[in-house]
Amino acid sequence: MPPPKLLPTLLLLTTVGGIVSSLGASLVPRIARELDVPLTSAQWTLTATMIAAAVSTPLIGRYAVAHRRRTMIVTGLGVVIAGTVLSALAIEISALGLPVLIAGRAAQGIGMAMAPLAMAVARDVFPPERVSSVMAVLSVGMVAGAGVGYPLAALVAQVGGLAAAFWFGTIISLLTLMLSARYVPPAPFAAPAPVNVTDALLLGAGTVALLLGVSRTTSWGWDDPRTITLLATGSAAVALWVRVSLARANPLVDLRLAFTTAAAGPNIAGLLAGAGMYMGLTLLMVLVQTRTAEGWGLGSSVLVAGLLLVPYSVMSVLGSRVSLLVGRYVDPARVLPFGCAIYLISTVFLAFRHDRIWHAVVAMVVAGLGSGGTFATLPVLLVRVVPVAETSSALAFNQVLRYFGFAVGSALVVTVLTLASGGPTPTERGFVVASLLNAAVWVVAIAAICGFGRRARLPPGGPDSRPG
């Protein structure tokens, strides 16, 4: 029998990723003001976290096979703690500035890679009859963590300042590390899996160069040699990563399984939905905390911004439960487009109705339902269409794609907002243009789901070939 405190420890391990990520979303506008940097630069305190999560998740998953799992959990949490401390110091010591804050936030992205490890522990330790229920609890841990983290981080920042929010993250992460070291059991020995660090470096470098190039267009311009160099370098690195991955017998990411099978639809949807979700959340933070001379924006505090994300998190959990319930009676491939369509409604609503705080509340309630329904249905579809032996890797890669979507959406939406506003100060026109771009992303996601859904099929052997 697993120790009584193991489940709370694993839940905290998944929750800490949501809490750490919440330190960025609601604080970006305030970071821009207090550090006196453009919003596009401050947004990298969120984008860097998502890139680090996307790159580190498959890498840590390989290193953490069996007997190295507890070591990787403790080590990963140690990196998160170092990142929160570094971020707090960057706020308190002005000489350190934004680059050090971004480096600290990137280290905190490792916390988002802990959720798959917690689920792997649960799968190995809990009896078969409890695994499904435990997995369900852990699967909403990150969403619940964000729901708790947003208002808490905002409240701490409101009362004690920006640095206090990161010290709060340090305390939560340290508690998680101590409990994990005490209660996560060692796993039996197994042969170490091949780890291709080069793959991760190529993917990370390429992504950073591409997103940095896109974000710098607001200050350098599209035709500036520096912009062109970054975009060309990033494209070359990603192309080389694809080539290397396809050539390896044991790649860090199995691209053939991900994009040349019926899994392509859910994977593309995961990438686009991740981008759309963070575009929506970023725009909400800008709307709530901005007040221009022309009177646009709600001009509220960071605490109000954090509280507005609570209904989003609550409704995400509810949306996930509803979609799974409906999926018992309706083909999940038909449920997924509806989840995306619900989020699409929220983006269109907010594009044209954003003058009152209740407009933002309604948008977040609807977006939460759509987000929860979308992300809960994705793994159900993947389990249907990939071979049994590849289920774990397929689910992990879909999570990675979500993180990349988070990073792309985070960087892209602020760039578009700045360009459409005609300067670093957001305007209503810029907000509307960026919101409609977000809506377009969700339309493309729906089209991709419907298009690939026609080719979706069960694995060889039919539905009975999968465990019940």
Short mmCIF file of C-alpha atoms in Angstrom, two decimals:
data_model
loop_
_atom_site.label_atom_id
_atom_site.label_comp_id
_atom_site.label_asym_id
_atom_site.label_seq_id
_atom_site.Cartn_x
_atom_site.Cartn_y
_atom_site.Cartn_z
CA MET A 1 0.00 0.00 0.00
CA PRO A 2 1.29 3.51 -0.78
CA PRO A 3 1.98 5.76 2.22
CA PRO A 4 -1.00 7.94 3.23
CA LYS A 5 0.84 11.18 2.46
CA LEU A 6 1.94 10.13 -1.04
CA LEU A 7 -1.20 11.31 -2.83
CA PRO A 8 -1.13 14.83 -1.26
CA THR A 9 2.57 14.99 -2.14
CA LEU A 10 1.95 14.03 -5.77
CA LEU A 11 -0.94 16.47 -5.99
CA LEU A 12 1.29 19.25 -4.68
CA LEU A 13 3.95 18.19 -7.18
CA THR A 14 1.53 18.68 -10.08
CA THR A 15 0.05 21.81 -8.53
CA VAL A 16 3.40 23.58 -8.11
CA GLY A 17 3.73 23.84 -11.90
CA GLY A 18 0.47 25.77 -12.09
CA ILE A 19 1.44 27.98 -9.16
CA VAL A 20 4.85 28.79 -10.62
CA SER A 21 3.41 29.55 -14.05
CA SER A 22 0.83 31.83 -12.43
CA LEU A 23 3.66 34.03 -11.13
CA GLY A 24 4.12 35.26 -14.70
CA ALA A 25 0.71 35.67 -16.33
CA SER A 26 -0.91 38.20 -14.04
CA LEU A 27 2.31 40.09 -13.21
CA VAL A 28 3.58 40.91 -16.71
CA PRO A 29 2.01 44.41 -17.04
CA ARG A 30 3.27 45.35 -13.60
CA ILE A 31 6.77 44.04 -14.39
CA ALA A 32 6.79 46.25 -17.50
CA ARG A 33 5.87 49.31 -15.44
CA GLU A 34 8.18 48.74 -12.48
CA LEU A 35 11.22 47.75 -14.56
CA ASP A 36 10.41 50.42 -17.16
CA VAL A 37 10.62 48.02 -20.11
CA PRO A 38 8.30 47.49 -23.11
CA LEU A 39 5.46 45.03 -22.69
CA THR A 40 7.00 42.82 -25.40
CA SER A 41 10.17 42.50 -23.30
CA ALA A 42 8.32 41.92 -20.01
CA GLN A 43 6.24 39.20 -21.72
CA TRP A 44 9.41 37.10 -21.97
CA THR A 45 9.11 36.47 -18.23
CA LEU A 46 6.16 34.26 -19.22
CA THR A 47 7.35 33.05 -22.64
CA ALA A 48 10.71 31.85 -21.28
CA THR A 49 8.92 29.73 -18.67
CA MET A 50 6.84 28.00 -21.34
CA ILE A 51 9.81 27.36 -23.64
CA ALA A 52 11.78 25.84 -20.76
CA ALA A 53 8.79 23.65 -19.87
CA ALA A 54 8.40 22.46 -23.46
CA VAL A 55 12.08 21.57 -23.90
CA SER A 56 12.65 20.09 -20.45
CA THR A 57 9.54 17.88 -20.26
CA PRO A 58 10.68 15.18 -22.73
CA LEU A 59 14.31 15.50 -21.62
CA ILE A 60 13.51 15.05 -17.94
CA GLY A 61 11.11 12.24 -18.82
CA ARG A 62 14.00 10.32 -20.41
CA TYR A 63 16.42 10.98 -17.56
CA ALA A 64 13.81 10.05 -14.95
CA VAL A 65 13.25 6.47 -16.08
CA ALA A 66 12.57 4.20 -13.09
CA HIS A 67 15.37 4.33 -10.50
CA ARG A 68 16.33 7.94 -11.40
CA ARG A 69 12.81 9.30 -11.03
CA ARG A 70 12.95 10.52 -7.43
CA THR A 71 16.39 12.03 -8.02
CA MET A 72 15.08 13.98 -11.01
CA ILE A 73 12.05 15.18 -9.05
CA VAL A 74 14.22 16.53 -6.24
CA THR A 75 16.77 17.99 -8.65
CA GLY A 76 14.08 19.61 -10.78
CA LEU A 77 12.45 21.23 -7.75
CA GLY A 78 15.88 22.47 -6.68
CA VAL A 79 16.21 24.23 -10.04
CA VAL A 80 12.74 25.75 -9.61
CA ILE A 81 13.70 27.09 -6.17
CA ALA A 82 16.91 28.58 -7.58
CA GLY A 83 14.79 30.24 -10.27
CA THR A 84 12.30 31.79 -7.86
CA VAL A 85 15.14 33.12 -5.68
CA LEU A 86 16.91 34.55 -8.74
CA SER A 87 13.71 36.25 -9.90
CA ALA A 88 13.09 37.78 -6.48
CA LEU A 89 16.65 39.11 -6.33
CA ALA A 90 16.33 40.52 -9.85
CA ILE A 91 13.36 42.58 -8.66
CA GLU A 92 15.02 43.71 -5.44
CA ILE A 93 18.45 44.50 -6.93
CA SER A 94 17.93 46.87 -9.83
CA ALA A 95 21.41 46.20 -11.24
CA LEU A 96 20.37 42.64 -12.12
CA GLY A 97 17.38 43.73 -14.17
CA LEU A 98 15.18 41.99 -16.71
CA PRO A 99 17.72 39.49 -18.16
CA VAL A 100 18.27 37.89 -14.76
CA LEU A 101 14.52 37.89 -14.08
CA ILE A 102 13.93 36.08 -17.38
CA ALA A 103 16.67 33.55 -16.56
CA GLY A 104 14.99 32.87 -13.22
CA ARG A 105 11.62 32.46 -14.87
CA ALA A 106 13.11 30.00 -17.38
CA ALA A 107 14.41 27.89 -14.49
CA GLN A 108 10.92 27.88 -13.00
CA GLY A 109 9.62 26.28 -16.19
CA ILE A 110 11.17 23.02 -14.97
CA GLY A 111 8.32 22.87 -12.45
CA MET A 112 5.83 22.27 -15.25
CA ALA A 113 7.76 19.13 -16.20
CA MET A 114 7.05 17.58 -12.80
CA ALA A 115 3.41 16.66 -13.55
CA PRO A 116 4.25 13.72 -15.89
CA LEU A 117 6.67 12.35 -13.28
CA ALA A 118 4.02 12.53 -10.58
CA MET A 119 1.62 10.60 -12.82
CA ALA A 120 4.30 7.99 -13.52
CA VAL A 121 4.76 7.47 -9.76
CA ALA A 122 1.00 7.10 -9.29
CA ARG A 123 0.79 4.57 -12.13
CA ASP A 124 3.52 2.42 -10.55
CA VAL A 125 2.57 2.68 -6.87
CA PHE A 126 -1.21 2.76 -6.57
CA PRO A 127 -3.27 -0.43 -7.04
CA PRO A 128 -4.90 -0.85 -10.48
CA GLU A 129 -8.40 -0.15 -9.18
CA ARG A 130 -7.28 3.29 -7.90
CA VAL A 131 -5.03 4.40 -10.74
CA SER A 132 -7.79 5.93 -12.88
CA SER A 133 -9.23 8.03 -10.05
CA VAL A 134 -5.78 9.15 -8.89
CA MET A 135 -4.81 10.12 -12.43
CA ALA A 136 -8.01 12.15 -12.76
CA VAL A 137 -7.16 14.07 -9.59
CA LEU A 138 -3.59 14.72 -10.71
CA SER A 139 -4.64 15.73 -14.22
CA VAL A 140 -6.45 18.80 -12.91
CA GLY A 141 -3.66 19.62 -10.45
CA MET A 142 -2.00 22.19 -12.69
CA VAL A 143 -5.29 23.93 -13.48
CA ALA A 144 -6.18 23.95 -9.79
CA GLY A 145 -2.70 25.22 -9.00
CA ALA A 146 -3.14 28.11 -11.39
CA GLY A 147 -6.56 28.83 -9.89
CA VAL A 148 -5.00 29.05 -6.42
CA GLY A 149 -1.78 30.67 -7.60
CA TYR A 150 -3.25 33.54 -9.61
CA PRO A 151 -5.07 35.29 -6.75
CA LEU A 152 -2.44 34.37 -4.14
CA ALA A 153 0.45 35.64 -6.26
CA ALA A 154 -1.51 38.77 -7.10
CA LEU A 155 -2.42 39.36 -3.44
CA VAL A 156 1.16 38.88 -2.29
CA ALA A 157 2.42 41.21 -5.05
CA GLN A 158 -0.23 43.78 -4.13
CA VAL A 159 0.71 43.75 -0.44
CA GLY A 160 4.44 43.01 -0.48
CA GLY A 161 5.57 43.93 -3.99
CA LEU A 162 6.73 41.90 -6.99
CA ALA A 163 9.68 40.31 -5.19
CA ALA A 164 7.36 38.97 -2.47
CA ALA A 165 5.40 37.03 -5.12
CA PHE A 166 8.56 35.15 -6.11
CA TRP A 167 9.55 34.54 -2.47
CA PHE A 168 6.07 33.05 -2.08
CA GLY A 169 6.89 30.71 -4.99
CA THR A 170 10.14 29.78 -3.25
CA ILE A 171 8.31 28.72 -0.08
CA ILE A 172 5.76 26.59 -1.99
CA SER A 173 8.49 24.92 -4.06
CA LEU A 174 10.66 24.25 -1.01
CA LEU A 175 7.74 22.59 0.79
CA THR A 176 7.10 20.42 -2.28
CA LEU A 177 10.77 19.41 -2.44
CA MET A 178 10.84 18.36 1.22
CA LEU A 179 7.66 16.30 0.91
CA SER A 180 8.83 14.69 -2.33
CA ALA A 181 12.19 13.72 -0.85
CA ARG A 182 10.39 12.19 2.12
CA TYR A 183 7.39 10.43 0.57
CA VAL A 184 8.07 9.67 -3.11
CA PRO A 185 9.22 6.03 -3.10
CA PRO A 186 12.23 4.84 -5.08
CA ALA A 187 11.39 2.95 -8.25
CA PRO A 188 12.90 -0.39 -9.21
CA PHE A 189 15.99 -0.46 -11.37
CA ALA A 190 15.53 -0.36 -15.12
CA ALA A 191 17.85 0.05 -18.08
CA PRO A 192 18.52 3.75 -18.69
CA ALA A 193 16.79 5.22 -21.73
CA PRO A 194 18.88 6.94 -24.41
CA VAL A 195 18.93 10.70 -23.89
CA ASN A 196 19.64 12.98 -26.83
CA VAL A 197 20.63 16.32 -25.32
CA THR A 198 21.50 17.64 -28.78
CA ASP A 199 17.87 17.29 -29.82
CA ALA A 200 16.71 19.38 -26.86
CA LEU A 201 19.36 22.05 -27.46
CA LEU A 202 18.44 22.37 -31.14
CA LEU A 203 14.74 22.58 -30.36
CA GLY A 204 15.24 25.09 -27.56
CA ALA A 205 17.66 27.31 -29.48
CA GLY A 206 15.48 27.28 -32.58
CA THR A 207 12.33 28.18 -30.67
CA VAL A 208 14.00 31.00 -28.73
CA ALA A 209 15.51 32.49 -31.89
CA LEU A 210 12.20 32.37 -33.77
CA LEU A 211 10.13 33.88 -30.95
CA LEU A 212 12.78 36.48 -30.14
CA GLY A 213 12.88 37.47 -33.81
CA VAL A 214 9.10 37.85 -33.91
CA SER A 215 8.99 39.88 -30.68
CA ARG A 216 11.80 42.19 -31.81
CA THR A 217 9.94 43.25 -34.94
CA THR A 218 8.18 45.85 -32.82
CA SER A 219 11.47 47.69 -32.17
CA TRP A 220 13.75 46.57 -35.02
CA GLY A 221 11.30 46.05 -37.86
CA TRP A 222 10.80 43.02 -40.10
CA ASP A 223 13.53 44.02 -42.57
CA ASP A 224 16.24 44.70 -39.98
CA PRO A 225 19.31 42.42 -40.43
CA ARG A 226 19.10 41.38 -36.77
CA THR A 227 15.48 40.29 -37.14
CA ILE A 228 16.24 38.40 -40.35
CA THR A 229 19.24 36.70 -38.74
CA LEU A 230 17.22 35.54 -35.74
CA LEU A 231 14.37 34.21 -37.87
CA ALA A 232 16.75 32.47 -40.30
CA THR A 233 18.81 30.94 -37.49
CA GLY A 234 15.72 29.73 -35.66
CA SER A 235 14.23 28.21 -38.80
CA ALA A 236 17.50 26.44 -39.61
CA ALA A 237 17.79 25.05 -36.06
CA VAL A 238 14.21 23.73 -36.04
CA ALA A 239 14.67 22.21 -39.52
CA LEU A 240 17.86 20.49 -38.38
CA TRP A 241 16.07 19.20 -35.27
CA VAL A 242 13.34 17.71 -37.45
CA ARG A 243 15.92 16.04 -39.69
CA VAL A 244 17.91 14.66 -36.74
CA SER A 245 14.75 13.43 -34.99
CA LEU A 246 13.54 11.59 -38.09
CA ALA A 247 16.95 9.97 -38.56
CA ARG A 248 17.32 8.66 -34.99
CA ALA A 249 16.14 5.22 -33.91
CA ASN A 250 15.17 6.61 -30.48
CA PRO A 251 14.45 10.33 -30.93
CA LEU A 252 13.56 12.61 -28.07
CA VAL A 253 10.23 13.17 -29.87
CA ASP A 254 8.76 10.63 -32.29
CA LEU A 255 7.61 12.97 -35.06
CA ARG A 256 6.40 10.13 -37.27
CA LEU A 257 4.00 8.93 -34.60
CA ALA A 258 2.94 12.49 -33.82
CA PHE A 259 2.20 13.83 -37.29
CA THR A 260 1.96 11.00 -39.81
CA THR A 261 -0.77 9.03 -38.02
CA ALA A 262 -4.29 9.73 -36.81
CA ALA A 263 -2.66 11.46 -33.82
CA ALA A 264 -1.87 14.46 -36.04
CA GLY A 265 -5.30 16.04 -35.47
CA PRO A 266 -5.18 16.05 -31.65
CA ASN A 267 -1.54 17.16 -31.70
CA ILE A 268 -2.12 20.10 -34.04
CA ALA A 269 -5.18 21.00 -32.00
CA GLY A 270 -3.11 20.89 -28.80
CA LEU A 271 -0.52 23.26 -30.28
CA LEU A 272 -3.10 25.74 -31.58
CA ALA A 273 -5.32 25.55 -28.50
CA GLY A 274 -2.30 26.18 -26.28
CA ALA A 275 -1.42 29.26 -28.32
CA GLY A 276 -5.00 30.50 -28.32
CA MET A 277 -5.41 29.98 -24.59
CA TYR A 278 -2.36 32.04 -23.62
CA MET A 279 -3.22 34.73 -26.15
CA GLY A 280 -6.57 35.09 -24.42
CA LEU A 281 -5.13 35.15 -20.90
CA THR A 282 -2.45 37.69 -21.86
CA LEU A 283 -4.98 40.01 -23.48
CA LEU A 284 -7.16 39.84 -20.39
CA MET A 285 -4.23 40.85 -18.16
CA VAL A 286 -3.46 43.80 -20.44
CA LEU A 287 -7.10 44.92 -20.57
CA VAL A 288 -7.63 44.76 -16.81
CA GLN A 289 -4.40 46.52 -15.79
CA THR A 290 -4.18 49.18 -18.54
CA ARG A 291 -5.72 52.65 -18.50
CA THR A 292 -4.73 54.94 -21.36
CA ALA A 293 -5.05 58.72 -21.58
CA GLU A 294 -7.92 58.19 -24.00
CA GLY A 295 -9.79 56.25 -21.32
CA TRP A 296 -9.36 52.74 -22.73
CA GLY A 297 -8.77 49.85 -20.34
CA LEU A 298 -10.18 48.92 -16.95
CA GLY A 299 -7.27 50.32 -14.91
CA SER A 300 -7.59 47.78 -12.10
CA SER A 301 -4.92 46.37 -9.81
CA VAL A 302 -2.90 43.20 -10.22
CA LEU A 303 -5.05 41.67 -7.46
CA VAL A 304 -8.22 42.20 -9.49
CA ALA A 305 -6.45 40.68 -12.51
CA GLY A 306 -5.51 37.63 -10.49
CA LEU A 307 -9.02 37.22 -9.09
CA LEU A 308 -10.48 37.33 -12.61
CA LEU A 309 -8.53 34.18 -13.44
CA VAL A 310 -10.20 32.23 -10.63
CA PRO A 311 -13.49 31.73 -12.51
CA TYR A 312 -11.45 30.70 -15.54
CA SER A 313 -9.69 27.97 -13.54
CA VAL A 314 -12.89 26.79 -11.85
CA MET A 315 -14.77 26.60 -15.12
CA SER A 316 -11.83 24.78 -16.74
CA VAL A 317 -12.22 22.00 -14.21
CA LEU A 318 -15.99 21.96 -14.74
CA GLY A 319 -15.55 21.98 -18.52
CA SER A 320 -13.20 19.01 -18.35
CA ARG A 321 -15.68 17.02 -16.27
CA VAL A 322 -18.58 17.84 -18.60
CA SER A 323 -16.64 16.96 -21.75
CA LEU A 324 -15.57 13.61 -20.32
CA LEU A 325 -19.16 12.86 -19.30
CA VAL A 326 -20.51 13.78 -22.74
CA GLY A 327 -17.72 11.76 -24.32
CA ARG A 328 -19.20 8.59 -22.86
CA TYR A 329 -22.23 8.98 -25.11
CA VAL A 330 -20.87 11.02 -28.04
CA ASP A 331 -17.77 10.41 -30.12
CA PRO A 332 -14.98 12.53 -28.48
CA ALA A 333 -13.90 13.59 -31.98
CA ARG A 334 -17.23 15.45 -32.16
CA VAL A 335 -16.85 16.92 -28.67
CA LEU A 336 -13.43 18.51 -29.28
CA PRO A 337 -14.54 21.07 -31.91
CA PHE A 338 -17.28 22.27 -29.54
CA GLY A 339 -14.71 22.93 -26.81
CA CYS A 340 -12.69 25.06 -29.24
CA ALA A 341 -15.85 26.81 -30.46
CA ILE A 342 -16.80 27.79 -26.89
CA TYR A 343 -13.40 29.43 -26.37
CA LEU A 344 -13.79 31.11 -29.77
CA ILE A 345 -17.05 32.69 -28.57
CA SER A 346 -15.25 34.18 -25.57
CA THR A 347 -12.55 35.79 -27.75
CA VAL A 348 -15.09 37.36 -30.11
CA PHE A 349 -17.19 38.58 -27.19
CA LEU A 350 -14.18 40.24 -25.51
CA ALA A 351 -13.05 41.81 -28.79
CA PHE A 352 -16.27 43.83 -28.98
CA ARG A 353 -17.38 44.04 -25.33
CA HIS A 354 -14.57 45.09 -22.99
CA ASP A 355 -15.75 48.28 -21.27
CA ARG A 356 -16.82 46.80 -17.93
CA ILE A 357 -15.32 44.39 -15.47
CA TRP A 358 -18.28 42.07 -15.88
CA HIS A 359 -17.42 41.74 -19.56
CA ALA A 360 -14.08 40.28 -18.53
CA VAL A 361 -15.74 37.96 -16.02
CA VAL A 362 -18.17 36.60 -18.63
CA ALA A 363 -15.33 36.11 -21.11
CA MET A 364 -13.29 34.16 -18.56
CA VAL A 365 -16.22 31.93 -17.56
CA VAL A 366 -16.88 31.01 -21.19
CA ALA A 367 -13.17 30.63 -21.99
CA GLY A 368 -12.71 28.35 -18.98
CA LEU A 369 -15.48 26.03 -20.16
CA GLY A 370 -13.96 25.89 -23.63
CA SER A 371 -10.41 25.39 -22.39
CA GLY A 372 -11.36 22.62 -19.98
CA GLY A 373 -13.45 20.83 -22.58
CA THR A 374 -10.70 21.06 -25.18
CA PHE A 375 -7.74 19.90 -23.10
CA ALA A 376 -9.65 17.10 -21.38
CA THR A 377 -10.74 15.63 -24.72
CA LEU A 378 -7.30 15.66 -26.37
CA PRO A 379 -5.82 12.73 -24.35
CA VAL A 380 -9.01 10.71 -24.87
CA LEU A 381 -8.60 11.01 -28.63
CA LEU A 382 -4.90 10.19 -28.50
CA VAL A 383 -5.49 7.04 -26.48
CA ARG A 384 -7.94 5.90 -29.15
CA VAL A 385 -5.63 6.32 -32.13
CA VAL A 386 -2.09 5.43 -31.03
CA PRO A 387 -0.70 1.93 -30.36
CA VAL A 388 -0.90 0.81 -26.74
CA ALA A 389 2.89 0.69 -26.37
CA GLU A 390 3.18 4.32 -27.52
CA THR A 391 0.45 5.80 -25.31
CA SER A 392 2.77 7.34 -22.69
CA SER A 393 5.09 8.99 -25.22
CA ALA A 394 2.14 10.25 -27.28
CA LEU A 395 0.51 11.88 -24.24
CA ALA A 396 3.82 13.40 -23.15
CA PHE A 397 4.44 14.89 -26.59
CA ASN A 398 0.94 16.37 -26.69
CA GLN A 399 1.74 18.07 -23.38
CA VAL A 400 4.98 19.39 -24.90
CA LEU A 401 3.04 20.79 -27.86
CA ARG A 402 0.71 22.58 -25.45
CA TYR A 403 3.71 24.21 -23.77
CA PHE A 404 5.09 25.30 -27.13
CA GLY A 405 1.66 26.67 -27.96
CA PHE A 406 1.70 28.59 -24.66
CA ALA A 407 5.10 30.07 -25.57
CA VAL A 408 4.12 30.99 -29.13
CA GLY A 409 0.82 32.53 -28.08
CA SER A 410 2.49 34.44 -25.25
CA ALA A 411 5.11 36.02 -27.54
CA LEU A 412 2.95 36.49 -30.64
CA VAL A 413 -0.04 38.22 -29.07
CA VAL A 414 2.01 40.98 -27.42
CA THR A 415 3.92 41.57 -30.66
CA VAL A 416 0.67 41.93 -32.61
CA LEU A 417 -0.82 44.09 -29.86
CA THR A 418 2.18 46.45 -30.00
CA LEU A 419 2.27 46.63 -33.80
CA ALA A 420 -1.48 47.23 -34.09
CA SER A 421 -1.32 49.85 -31.33
CA GLY A 422 1.41 51.74 -33.16
CA GLY A 423 3.68 51.83 -30.12
CA PRO A 424 4.50 50.26 -26.74
CA THR A 425 1.31 51.54 -25.08
CA PRO A 426 -1.64 49.24 -25.81
CA THR A 427 -4.64 50.86 -27.47
CA GLU A 428 -8.21 49.69 -28.00
CA ARG A 429 -7.53 49.17 -31.72
CA GLY A 430 -4.51 47.02 -30.92
CA PHE A 431 -6.54 45.02 -28.42
CA VAL A 432 -9.33 44.35 -30.93
CA VAL A 433 -6.88 43.30 -33.67
CA ALA A 434 -5.02 40.95 -31.30
CA SER A 435 -8.33 39.49 -30.04
CA LEU A 436 -9.50 38.80 -33.58
CA LEU A 437 -6.17 37.13 -34.35
CA ASN A 438 -6.78 34.94 -31.32
CA ALA A 439 -10.21 34.09 -32.71
CA ALA A 440 -8.58 33.16 -36.03
CA VAL A 441 -6.27 30.73 -34.23
CA TRP A 442 -9.29 28.94 -32.75
CA VAL A 443 -10.98 28.82 -36.16
CA VAL A 444 -7.88 27.15 -37.62
CA ALA A 445 -7.85 24.70 -34.69
CA ILE A 446 -11.46 23.72 -35.39
CA ALA A 447 -10.70 23.30 -39.10
CA ALA A 448 -7.67 21.11 -38.30
CA ILE A 449 -9.71 18.91 -35.95
CA CYS A 450 -12.51 18.46 -38.45
CA GLY A 451 -10.12 17.84 -41.34
CA PHE A 452 -7.92 15.28 -39.61
CA GLY A 453 -10.91 13.78 -37.81
CA ARG A 454 -12.16 12.31 -41.05
CA ARG A 455 -9.01 10.22 -41.26
CA ALA A 456 -8.94 9.20 -37.59
CA ARG A 457 -9.01 5.48 -36.99
CA LEU A 458 -8.62 3.05 -34.15
CA PRO A 459 -5.37 1.10 -33.79
CA PRO A 460 -5.05 -2.24 -35.65
CA GLY A 461 -7.24 -4.82 -33.96
CA GLY A 462 -10.10 -2.41 -33.31
CA PRO A 463 -11.29 -0.98 -30.03
CA ASP A 464 -10.91 -4.27 -28.21
CA SER A 465 -7.16 -4.15 -28.77
CA ARG A 466 -6.91 -1.46 -26.10
CA PRO A 467 -7.25 -2.13 -22.40
CA GLY A 468 -10.61 -1.23 -20.97
#
